[in-house]
CSV table of C-alpha atoms and ligand atoms in Angstrom, one decimal:
chain,number,residue,atom,x,y,z
A,911,UNK,CA,122.2,83.1,132.0
A,912,UNK,CA,119.5,84.2,129.7
A,913,UNK,CA,119.5,82.6,126.2
A,914,UNK,CA,118.2,85.1,123.8
A,915,UNK,CA,121.5,85.6,121.9
A,916,UNK,CA,123.4,83.4,119.6
A,917,UNK,CA,126.8,83.8,117.9
A,918,UNK,CA,130.3,84.9,119.1
A,919,UNK,CA,131.4,87.5,116.5
A,920,UNK,CA,128.2,87.9,114.5
A,921,UNK,CA,125.7,88.0,117.4
A,922,UNK,CA,122.0,87.9,117.1
A,923,UNK,CA,119.7,88.9,120.0
A,924,UNK,CA,116.0,88.6,119.5
A,925,UNK,CA,113.1,90.2,121.4
A,926,UNK,CA,109.4,90.4,121.3
A,927,UNK,CA,106.4,88.1,121.8
A,928,UNK,CA,103.5,86.9,119.6
A,929,UNK,CA,100.9,89.4,120.9
A,930,UNK,CA,103.3,92.1,122.2
A,931,UNK,CA,104.0,95.4,120.4
A,932,UNK,CA,106.8,94.3,118.2
A,933,UNK,CA,109.2,91.5,117.2
A,934,UNK,CA,112.7,92.6,116.7
A,935,UNK,CA,116.4,91.6,116.6
A,936,UNK,CA,119.7,93.3,117.2
A,937,UNK,CA,122.6,92.0,115.0
A,938,UNK,CA,126.0,93.0,116.3
A,939,UNK,CA,129.3,92.4,114.7
A,940,UNK,CA,128.2,92.8,111.1
A,941,UNK,CA,131.2,94.2,109.2
A,942,UNK,CA,131.1,97.8,108.1
A,943,UNK,CA,130.7,98.5,104.4
A,944,UNK,CA,127.9,96.0,103.5
A,945,UNK,CA,125.3,97.6,101.3
A,946,UNK,CA,122.0,96.9,103.1
A,947,UNK,CA,118.5,98.3,102.7
A,948,UNK,CA,115.0,97.4,103.9
A,949,UNK,CA,114.3,95.7,100.6
A,950,UNK,CA,117.1,93.1,101.4
A,951,UNK,CA,115.3,92.1,104.6
A,952,UNK,CA,111.7,92.5,103.3
A,953,UNK,CA,112.2,89.9,100.6
A,954,UNK,CA,112.7,87.1,103.3
A,955,UNK,CA,109.9,88.5,105.5
A,956,UNK,CA,107.6,88.3,102.5
A,957,UNK,CA,108.6,84.6,102.0
A,958,UNK,CA,107.4,83.7,105.5
A,959,UNK,CA,103.7,83.6,105.0
A,960,UNK,CA,102.6,81.7,101.8
A,961,UNK,CA,99.8,83.6,100.0
A,962,UNK,CA,97.4,80.6,100.3
A,963,UNK,CA,94.7,80.9,103.0
A,964,UNK,CA,93.9,77.2,102.7
A,965,UNK,CA,97.2,76.2,104.4
A,966,UNK,CA,98.1,79.0,106.8
A,967,UNK,CA,96.5,80.4,109.9
A,968,UNK,CA,94.1,83.4,109.7
A,969,UNK,CA,96.7,85.6,111.2
A,970,UNK,CA,98.3,87.3,108.2
A,971,UNK,CA,100.7,90.0,109.3
A,972,UNK,CA,101.9,92.4,106.6
A,973,UNK,CA,105.3,92.6,108.2
A,974,UNK,CA,107.2,95.7,107.2
A,975,UNK,CA,110.7,95.9,108.5
A,976,UNK,CA,112.0,99.0,110.1
A,977,UNK,CA,115.7,99.5,110.3
A,978,UNK,CA,116.4,101.4,113.6
A,979,UNK,CA,120.2,101.7,113.6
A,980,UNK,CA,123.5,100.5,112.1
A,981,UNK,CA,123.0,101.7,108.6
A,982,UNK,CA,124.3,105.0,107.2
A,983,UNK,CA,124.2,106.1,103.5
A,984,UNK,CA,123.0,102.6,102.5
A,985,UNK,CA,125.9,100.7,104.2
A,986,UNK,CA,126.4,99.0,107.5
A,987,UNK,CA,128.5,101.1,109.8
A,988,UNK,CA,129.8,98.4,112.1
A,989,UNK,CA,127.4,99.4,114.9
A,990,UNK,CA,124.6,97.2,116.1
A,991,UNK,CA,121.8,96.8,113.5
A,992,UNK,CA,118.4,96.9,115.2
A,993,UNK,CA,115.4,95.7,113.1
A,994,UNK,CA,111.8,95.3,114.0
A,995,UNK,CA,108.3,94.7,112.7
A,996,UNK,CA,105.1,95.6,114.5
A,997,UNK,CA,102.5,93.1,115.6
A,998,UNK,CA,99.2,94.4,114.2
A,999,UNK,CA,96.9,91.4,113.7
A,1000,UNK,CA,96.6,90.5,117.3
A,1001,UNK,CA,93.6,88.8,118.8
A,1002,UNK,CA,94.2,87.4,122.3
A,1003,UNK,CA,90.6,86.5,123.1
A,1004,UNK,CA,91.1,82.7,122.6
A,1005,UNK,CA,94.0,82.5,124.9
A,1006,UNK,CA,92.2,83.6,128.1
A,1007,UNK,CA,90.2,80.4,128.2
A,1008,UNK,CA,93.2,78.2,127.9
A,1009,UNK,CA,95.5,80.1,130.3
A,1010,UNK,CA,95.3,77.3,132.8
A,1011,UNK,CA,95.1,74.5,130.2
A,1012,UNK,CA,98.5,73.8,128.8
A,1013,UNK,CA,98.4,72.7,125.1
A,1014,UNK,CA,99.9,69.2,124.6
A,1015,UNK,CA,103.0,69.6,122.4
A,1016,UNK,CA,103.3,73.3,123.1
A,1017,UNK,CA,105.6,75.1,125.5
A,1018,UNK,CA,102.8,76.3,127.8
A,1019,UNK,CA,103.4,73.9,130.7
A,1020,UNK,CA,107.2,74.1,131.2
A,1021,UNK,CA,107.1,77.9,130.5
A,1022,UNK,CA,104.5,78.4,133.3
A,1023,UNK,CA,106.5,76.4,135.7
A,1024,UNK,CA,109.8,78.1,134.8
A,1025,UNK,CA,108.5,81.7,134.8
A,1026,UNK,CA,106.0,81.3,137.7
A,1027,UNK,CA,103.0,82.3,135.6
A,1028,UNK,CA,104.4,85.7,134.7
A,1029,UNK,CA,105.1,84.6,131.1
A,1030,UNK,CA,103.1,86.2,128.3
A,1031,UNK,CA,101.0,83.2,127.2
A,1032,UNK,CA,99.0,85.1,124.5
A,1033,UNK,CA,99.6,83.4,121.2
A,1034,UNK,CA,102.4,81.3,122.7
A,1035,UNK,CA,104.3,84.5,123.7
A,1036,UNK,CA,108.0,84.1,123.3
A,1037,UNK,CA,107.4,80.5,122.2
A,1038,UNK,CA,105.3,81.4,119.2
A,1039,UNK,CA,106.4,80.7,115.6
A,1040,UNK,CA,105.9,84.4,115.1
A,1041,UNK,CA,109.2,85.0,116.8
A,1042,UNK,CA,110.9,83.4,113.7
A,1043,UNK,CA,110.4,86.9,112.2
A,1044,UNK,CA,113.4,88.0,114.3
A,1045,UNK,CA,115.7,85.3,113.1
A,1046,UNK,CA,114.5,85.7,109.5
A,1047,UNK,CA,115.5,89.4,109.7
A,1048,UNK,CA,118.9,88.6,111.1
A,1049,UNK,CA,119.2,85.8,108.5
A,1050,UNK,CA,118.6,88.3,105.7
A,1051,UNK,CA,121.5,90.4,106.9
A,1052,UNK,CA,123.7,87.3,107.2
A,1053,UNK,CA,122.7,86.2,103.7
A,1054,UNK,CA,123.6,89.5,102.2
A,1055,UNK,CA,127.0,89.3,103.9
A,1056,UNK,CA,127.6,85.8,102.8
A,1057,UNK,CA,126.6,86.6,99.2
A,1058,UNK,CA,129.6,89.0,99.0
A,1059,UNK,CA,131.7,85.8,99.5
A,1060,UNK,CA,129.6,83.7,97.1
A,1061,UNK,CA,128.1,81.6,99.9
A,1062,UNK,CA,124.4,80.7,99.3
A,1063,UNK,CA,121.9,79.1,101.7
A,1064,UNK,CA,118.9,77.4,100.1
A,1065,UNK,CA,116.1,75.5,101.8
A,1066,UNK,CA,112.9,73.9,100.6
A,1067,UNK,CA,110.2,71.5,101.8
A,1068,UNK,CA,110.9,67.9,100.9
A,1069,UNK,CA,108.1,66.2,102.9
A,1070,UNK,CA,104.8,67.1,104.5
A,1071,UNK,CA,103.2,64.3,106.4
A,1072,UNK,CA,103.6,61.2,104.3
A,1073,UNK,CA,104.0,63.1,101.0
A,1074,UNK,CA,107.6,63.2,100.0
A,1075,UNK,CA,109.6,64.3,96.9
A,1076,UNK,CA,112.4,62.0,95.9
A,1077,UNK,CA,113.6,64.4,93.1
A,1078,UNK,CA,117.1,65.6,93.2
A,1079,UNK,CA,117.1,69.3,92.3
A,1080,UNK,CA,120.0,71.4,91.0
A,1081,UNK,CA,120.9,74.4,93.1
A,1082,UNK,CA,119.6,76.6,90.4
A,1083,UNK,CA,116.2,74.9,90.5
A,1084,UNK,CA,116.0,75.3,94.2
A,1085,UNK,CA,117.1,78.9,94.1
A,1086,UNK,CA,114.5,79.7,91.4
A,1087,UNK,CA,111.5,77.6,92.6
A,1088,UNK,CA,111.7,77.1,96.3
A,1089,UNK,CA,109.2,79.8,97.2
A,1090,UNK,CA,106.9,79.4,94.1
A,1091,UNK,CA,104.5,76.8,95.6
A,1092,UNK,CA,102.7,77.6,98.8
A,1093,UNK,CA,104.1,74.5,100.5
A,1094,UNK,CA,107.7,75.6,99.4
A,1095,UNK,CA,108.4,72.4,97.5
A,1096,UNK,CA,110.1,72.9,94.1
A,1097,UNK,CA,108.6,69.7,92.8
A,1098,UNK,CA,105.3,71.3,91.8
A,1099,UNK,CA,103.3,68.1,91.3
A,1100,UNK,CA,104.4,67.0,94.8
A,1101,UNK,CA,103.7,70.5,96.2
A,1102,UNK,CA,100.1,70.1,95.2
A,1103,UNK,CA,99.8,66.7,97.0
A,1104,UNK,CA,101.5,68.3,100.0
A,1105,UNK,CA,98.9,71.1,100.0
A,1106,UNK,CA,96.1,68.5,99.9
A,1107,UNK,CA,97.6,66.7,102.9
A,1108,UNK,CA,97.5,70.0,104.8
A,1109,UNK,CA,94.0,70.8,103.7
A,1110,UNK,CA,92.8,67.3,104.7
A,1111,UNK,CA,94.5,67.6,108.1
A,1112,UNK,CA,92.9,70.9,108.8
A,1113,UNK,CA,89.4,69.5,107.9
A,1114,UNK,CA,89.9,66.8,110.5
A,1115,UNK,CA,90.9,69.3,113.2
A,1116,UNK,CA,94.4,67.8,112.8
A,1117,UNK,CA,97.9,69.0,111.9
A,1118,UNK,CA,100.9,67.6,110.0
A,1119,UNK,CA,104.7,68.0,110.2
A,1120,UNK,CA,107.3,67.5,107.6
A,1121,UNK,CA,111.0,67.8,106.5
A,1122,UNK,CA,112.9,70.9,105.3
A,1123,UNK,CA,116.1,70.2,103.4
A,1124,UNK,CA,118.8,72.9,103.5
A,1125,UNK,CA,122.1,73.3,101.7
A,1126,UNK,CA,124.9,75.8,102.1
A,1127,UNK,CA,126.9,76.2,98.9
A,1128,UNK,CA,130.5,77.5,98.4
A,1129,UNK,CA,131.5,77.4,102.1
A,1130,UNK,CA,135.3,77.4,102.1
A,1131,UNK,CA,137.2,74.5,103.6
A,1132,UNK,CA,138.0,74.7,107.3
A,1133,UNK,CA,135.1,76.7,108.8
A,1134,UNK,CA,134.2,75.6,112.3
A,1135,UNK,CA,135.9,75.8,115.7
A,1136,UNK,CA,136.4,72.4,117.3
A,1137,UNK,CA,136.0,71.1,119.9
A,1138,UNK,CA,132.9,72.8,121.2
A,1139,UNK,CA,132.0,75.2,118.5
A,1140,UNK,CA,132.2,72.6,115.7
A,1141,UNK,CA,130.3,73.8,112.6
A,1142,UNK,CA,127.8,71.0,112.6
A,1143,UNK,CA,127.2,71.4,116.4
A,1144,UNK,CA,126.6,75.2,116.0
A,1145,UNK,CA,124.3,74.7,113.0
A,1146,UNK,CA,122.3,72.2,114.8
A,1147,UNK,CA,122.0,74.5,117.8
A,1148,UNK,CA,120.7,77.3,115.7
A,1149,UNK,CA,118.3,75.0,113.9
A,1150,UNK,CA,116.9,73.5,117.1
A,1151,UNK,CA,116.0,77.0,118.2
A,1152,UNK,CA,113.5,77.2,115.4
A,1153,UNK,CA,110.3,76.2,117.1
A,1154,UNK,CA,108.9,72.8,116.3
A,1155,UNK,CA,112.3,71.4,115.1
A,1156,UNK,CA,112.7,67.9,116.4
A,1157,UNK,CA,115.7,66.4,114.5
A,1158,UNK,CA,118.6,67.7,112.4
A,1159,UNK,CA,120.6,65.4,110.1
A,1160,UNK,CA,123.8,66.1,108.1
A,1161,UNK,CA,124.3,64.1,104.9
A,1162,UNK,CA,123.0,60.6,105.2
A,1163,UNK,CA,122.2,61.3,108.8
A,1164,UNK,CA,120.7,58.3,110.7
A,1165,UNK,CA,120.9,56.2,107.6
A,1166,UNK,CA,124.7,56.2,107.8
A,1167,UNK,CA,124.5,53.9,110.9
A,1168,UNK,CA,123.6,50.9,108.6
A,1169,UNK,CA,126.5,51.3,106.2
A,1170,UNK,CA,130.0,49.9,106.1
A,1171,UNK,CA,132.9,52.3,106.1
A,1172,UNK,CA,133.7,51.6,102.5
A,1173,UNK,CA,130.1,52.6,101.6
A,1174,UNK,CA,129.8,55.7,103.8
A,1175,UNK,CA,133.2,57.3,103.3
A,1176,UNK,CA,133.3,60.1,100.7
A,1177,UNK,CA,136.3,59.4,98.4
A,1178,UNK,CA,138.5,62.3,97.7
A,1179,UNK,CA,138.9,63.2,94.0
A,1180,UNK,CA,140.3,66.2,92.0
A,1181,UNK,CA,137.6,68.3,90.3
A,1182,UNK,CA,138.5,71.4,88.3
A,1183,UNK,CA,141.8,71.6,90.0
A,1184,UNK,CA,140.3,71.4,93.5
A,1185,UNK,CA,140.1,68.6,96.1
A,1186,UNK,CA,136.5,67.4,96.2
A,1187,UNK,CA,134.6,64.2,97.2
A,1188,UNK,CA,132.9,61.9,94.8
A,1189,UNK,CA,129.9,61.4,97.1
A,1190,UNK,CA,128.3,63.7,99.8
A,1191,UNK,CA,127.4,61.2,102.5
A,1192,UNK,CA,129.0,63.4,105.3
A,1193,UNK,CA,126.9,66.4,104.4
A,1194,UNK,CA,130.0,68.6,103.9
A,1195,UNK,CA,131.4,68.5,107.5
A,1196,UNK,CA,134.3,66.5,108.8
A,1197,UNK,CA,135.6,66.8,112.3
A,1198,UNK,CA,133.4,69.8,112.9
A,1199,UNK,CA,135.0,71.6,109.9
A,1200,UNK,CA,133.5,72.4,106.5
A,1201,UNK,CA,135.2,70.2,103.8
A,1202,UNK,CA,134.4,72.5,100.9
A,1203,UNK,CA,131.5,70.4,99.6
A,1204,UNK,CA,127.9,71.5,100.0
A,1205,UNK,CA,126.7,71.4,103.6
A,1206,UNK,CA,123.4,69.4,103.4
A,1207,UNK,CA,121.0,69.2,106.3
A,1208,UNK,CA,117.6,67.7,106.8
A,1209,UNK,CA,115.4,69.2,109.5
A,1210,UNK,CA,112.3,67.4,110.9
A,1211,UNK,CA,109.4,69.6,111.9
A,1212,UNK,CA,106.7,68.3,114.2
A,1213,UNK,CA,103.0,68.6,113.5
A,1214,UNK,CA,101.6,71.9,114.9
A,1215,UNK,CA,100.7,71.4,118.6
A,1216,UNK,CA,97.5,73.5,118.5
A,1217,UNK,CA,94.7,71.4,117.0
A,1218,UNK,CA,91.0,71.6,117.3
A,1219,UNK,CA,90.6,67.9,117.7
A,1220,UNK,CA,89.9,67.0,121.4
A,1221,UNK,CA,93.0,66.3,123.6
A,1222,UNK,CA,93.6,65.5,127.2
A,1223,UNK,CA,95.3,68.0,129.5
A,1224,UNK,CA,95.4,69.1,133.1
A,1225,UNK,CA,93.9,72.3,134.5
A,1226,UNK,CA,96.9,73.9,136.3
A,1227,UNK,CA,94.7,75.8,138.7
A,1228,UNK,CA,92.7,72.8,140.0
A,1229,UNK,CA,95.1,70.1,139.0
A,1230,UNK,CA,92.2,68.1,137.6
A,1231,UNK,CA,92.0,66.4,134.3
A,1232,UNK,CA,90.5,68.5,131.5
A,1233,UNK,CA,89.5,68.2,127.9
A,1234,UNK,CA,90.9,70.7,125.4
A,1235,UNK,CA,90.0,71.7,121.9
A,1236,UNK,CA,92.3,74.5,120.8
A,1237,UNK,CA,90.5,77.4,119.2
A,1238,UNK,CA,92.1,80.4,117.6
A,1239,UNK,CA,94.3,81.0,114.5
A,1240,UNK,CA,96.8,78.2,114.0
A,1241,UNK,CA,98.8,76.8,111.1
A,1242,UNK,CA,97.7,73.3,110.3
A,1243,UNK,CA,101.3,72.8,109.1
A,1244,UNK,CA,104.2,75.0,110.1
A,1245,UNK,CA,106.7,73.5,107.6
A,1246,UNK,CA,106.2,76.2,104.8
A,1247,UNK,CA,106.7,79.0,107.3
A,1248,UNK,CA,109.7,77.2,108.7
A,1249,UNK,CA,111.6,77.2,105.4
A,1250,UNK,CA,112.9,80.8,105.6
A,1251,UNK,CA,113.6,80.4,109.3
A,1252,UNK,CA,115.8,77.4,108.6
A,1253,UNK,CA,117.7,79.4,105.9
A,1254,UNK,CA,118.1,82.2,108.4
A,1255,UNK,CA,119.4,79.9,111.3
A,1256,UNK,CA,122.0,78.5,108.9
A,1257,UNK,CA,123.0,81.8,107.5
A,1258,UNK,CA,123.6,83.5,110.8
A,1259,UNK,CA,125.7,80.6,112.0
A,1260,UNK,CA,127.8,80.6,108.8
A,1261,UNK,CA,128.3,84.4,109.0
A,1262,UNK,CA,129.5,84.0,112.6
A,1263,UNK,CA,131.9,81.2,111.8
A,1264,UNK,CA,133.3,82.8,108.6
A,1265,UNK,CA,134.1,85.9,110.6
A,1266,UNK,CA,135.7,83.7,113.3
A,1267,UNK,CA,137.7,81.9,110.7
A,1268,UNK,CA,139.1,85.2,109.4
A,1269,UNK,CA,137.4,84.7,106.0
A,1270,UNK,CA,135.2,87.8,106.4
A,1271,UNK,CA,137.0,91.0,107.4
A,1272,UNK,CA,135.6,93.6,109.8
A,1273,UNK,CA,135.5,96.2,107.1
A,1274,UNK,CA,134.4,95.1,103.6
A,1275,UNK,CA,135.9,98.0,101.6
A,1276,UNK,CA,138.2,100.5,103.1
A,1277,UNK,CA,137.6,104.1,102.0
A,1278,UNK,CA,140.5,106.2,100.7
B,1594,FMN,C1,106.8,79.4,111.7
B,1594,FMN,C2,106.1,78.7,112.8
B,1594,FMN,C3,104.8,78.8,113.1
B,1594,FMN,C4,104.2,78.1,114.1
B,1594,FMN,N1,102.9,78.3,114.3
B,1594,FMN,C5,102.3,77.6,115.3
B,1594,FMN,C6,100.8,77.7,115.5
B,1594,FMN,O1,100.1,78.4,114.8
B,1594,FMN,N2,100.3,76.9,116.5
B,1594,FMN,C7,101.1,76.1,117.3
B,1594,FMN,O2,100.5,75.5,118.2
B,1594,FMN,N3,102.4,76.0,117.1
B,1594,FMN,C8,103.0,76.7,116.2
B,1594,FMN,N4,104.4,76.6,116.0
B,1594,FMN,C9,105.1,75.6,116.8
B,1594,FMN,C10,105.3,76.1,118.2
B,1594,FMN,O3,105.9,77.4,118.2
B,1594,FMN,C11,106.3,75.1,119.0
B,1594,FMN,O4,105.9,73.8,118.7
B,1594,FMN,C12,106.3,75.4,120.5
B,1594,FMN,O5,106.9,76.6,120.8
B,1594,FMN,C13,107.0,74.3,121.3
B,1594,FMN,O6,108.3,74.3,120.9
B,1594,FMN,P1,109.0,73.0,120.4
B,1594,FMN,O7,108.1,72.4,119.4
B,1594,FMN,O8,110.3,73.5,119.7
B,1594,FMN,O9,109.3,72.1,121.5
B,1594,FMN,C14,105.0,77.3,114.9
B,1594,FMN,C15,106.3,77.1,114.6
B,1594,FMN,C16,106.9,77.8,113.6
B,1594,FMN,C17,108.4,77.6,113.3
C-alpha cells in the first residue's frame, strides 16, 4: 500500500517533488466552520526559509499558497482542502551528473532500487526537504483548528552541532521569539554561535545536524488510542516522516533509563483545582494517552547528506567505486527549516487524535 497519507479522521495526503511543477497537500476531515484564509497558511510557509543567505541553500522559493478547494466564504466547508505552491526556482543541471552516483546519507540508492530507476531523482525528488512544504501547509490548517481549542504547538532549535542552549524558556518566550533568529533558537546569544557553526561547516564543505525541541500545550487528558495508535507512537510516526529525523524522545527520553522509579515518576499534585504532576519527566504521555501536562519532544536531525567534501560511493551503472563531491544548492544545516515541519507534524497528529477522541466536533458552529 502506498504511504503518502497520514491520519484516520483528519487525513493528510501530500504530493509533488522537488523539481516537479508543484508541491501540494489534500487535507480531508477538517471540520466545517473553521475560519481559514491563505494568510493563515502563508505565515508558516514564510517561516520555513530563514532570511539569511549565509545558512540556507541558494534555492529561495517565494512560496505563495493557493487554496484550491474546501473553503467557502472564508470558512472550511467540511470538503477536502487542497493546497499547493508552485516550484519556480528549479535548476536540475547538477543532478544529471550524479544520477548514477547515490549520495551517501541520502535516499538515492534505496529509492532507485525500489522504483526501478523511474523515480524523479532531480533535487531528491519525493525525498527532498522541499516536500516539507506540504506538511507545513497541512500543519497550518491543523494549528488553526487546534487554536480554537486553546491547543498550541511550539518548536525551536535547541542545538546545532555541538552548540546547545541549556536555557529553560517560558511558553511565551518561545511563542514570541522562536522564529526571530535565523537558526530558530530563542536564546539569541546561542543562536549567533549556532549560526557560526553552520557557516564554518559550509566553509569546510561540511554540514551539521542538531536538535529541535517541541511542546504541545493544553492538550486535554486522555487523547490517544492505545494499543496501536498511542499518542506518542503516532507523534513519533509523523515526526519520523520529516526528512533527516533520526531520533524522537519524549520527556527525559533516553536519560530516563539511568534513573530509579522514585526519581523518574512524576508525582501527582493538585494545581489550581486540577490534577497535575510536579515534574514532567514523562513528556506528557502515559500509556499512550495525554496526561494533561505539556507534551514535550526532542527531535534529532542529522547533518545534511549533500556535502561538497569528497565522499566514496558506487557508480550504479558500472558497479565500480566512485568519488563524489556533491554540487548544487544544499542547506549546510536543515535544522532551522525543520522547525516549522516539526510543528506541523505534531499539529496534524494532535488534530487527528482530538477529533478521534470526540474533543473536536465535525461542525464548529451550527448555523441557525
Ligand atoms: C527542510 C529540509 C531541507 C533539506 N534539505 C536538504 C538538502 O539541501 N540537501 C540534502 O542532501 N538533504 C536535505 N534534507 C535531508 C534529506 O531530505 C534527507 O536526509 C533524505 O531524504 C534522506 O532521508 P532520511 O534522512 O530521513 O533518511 C533536507 C531535509 C529537510 C527536513
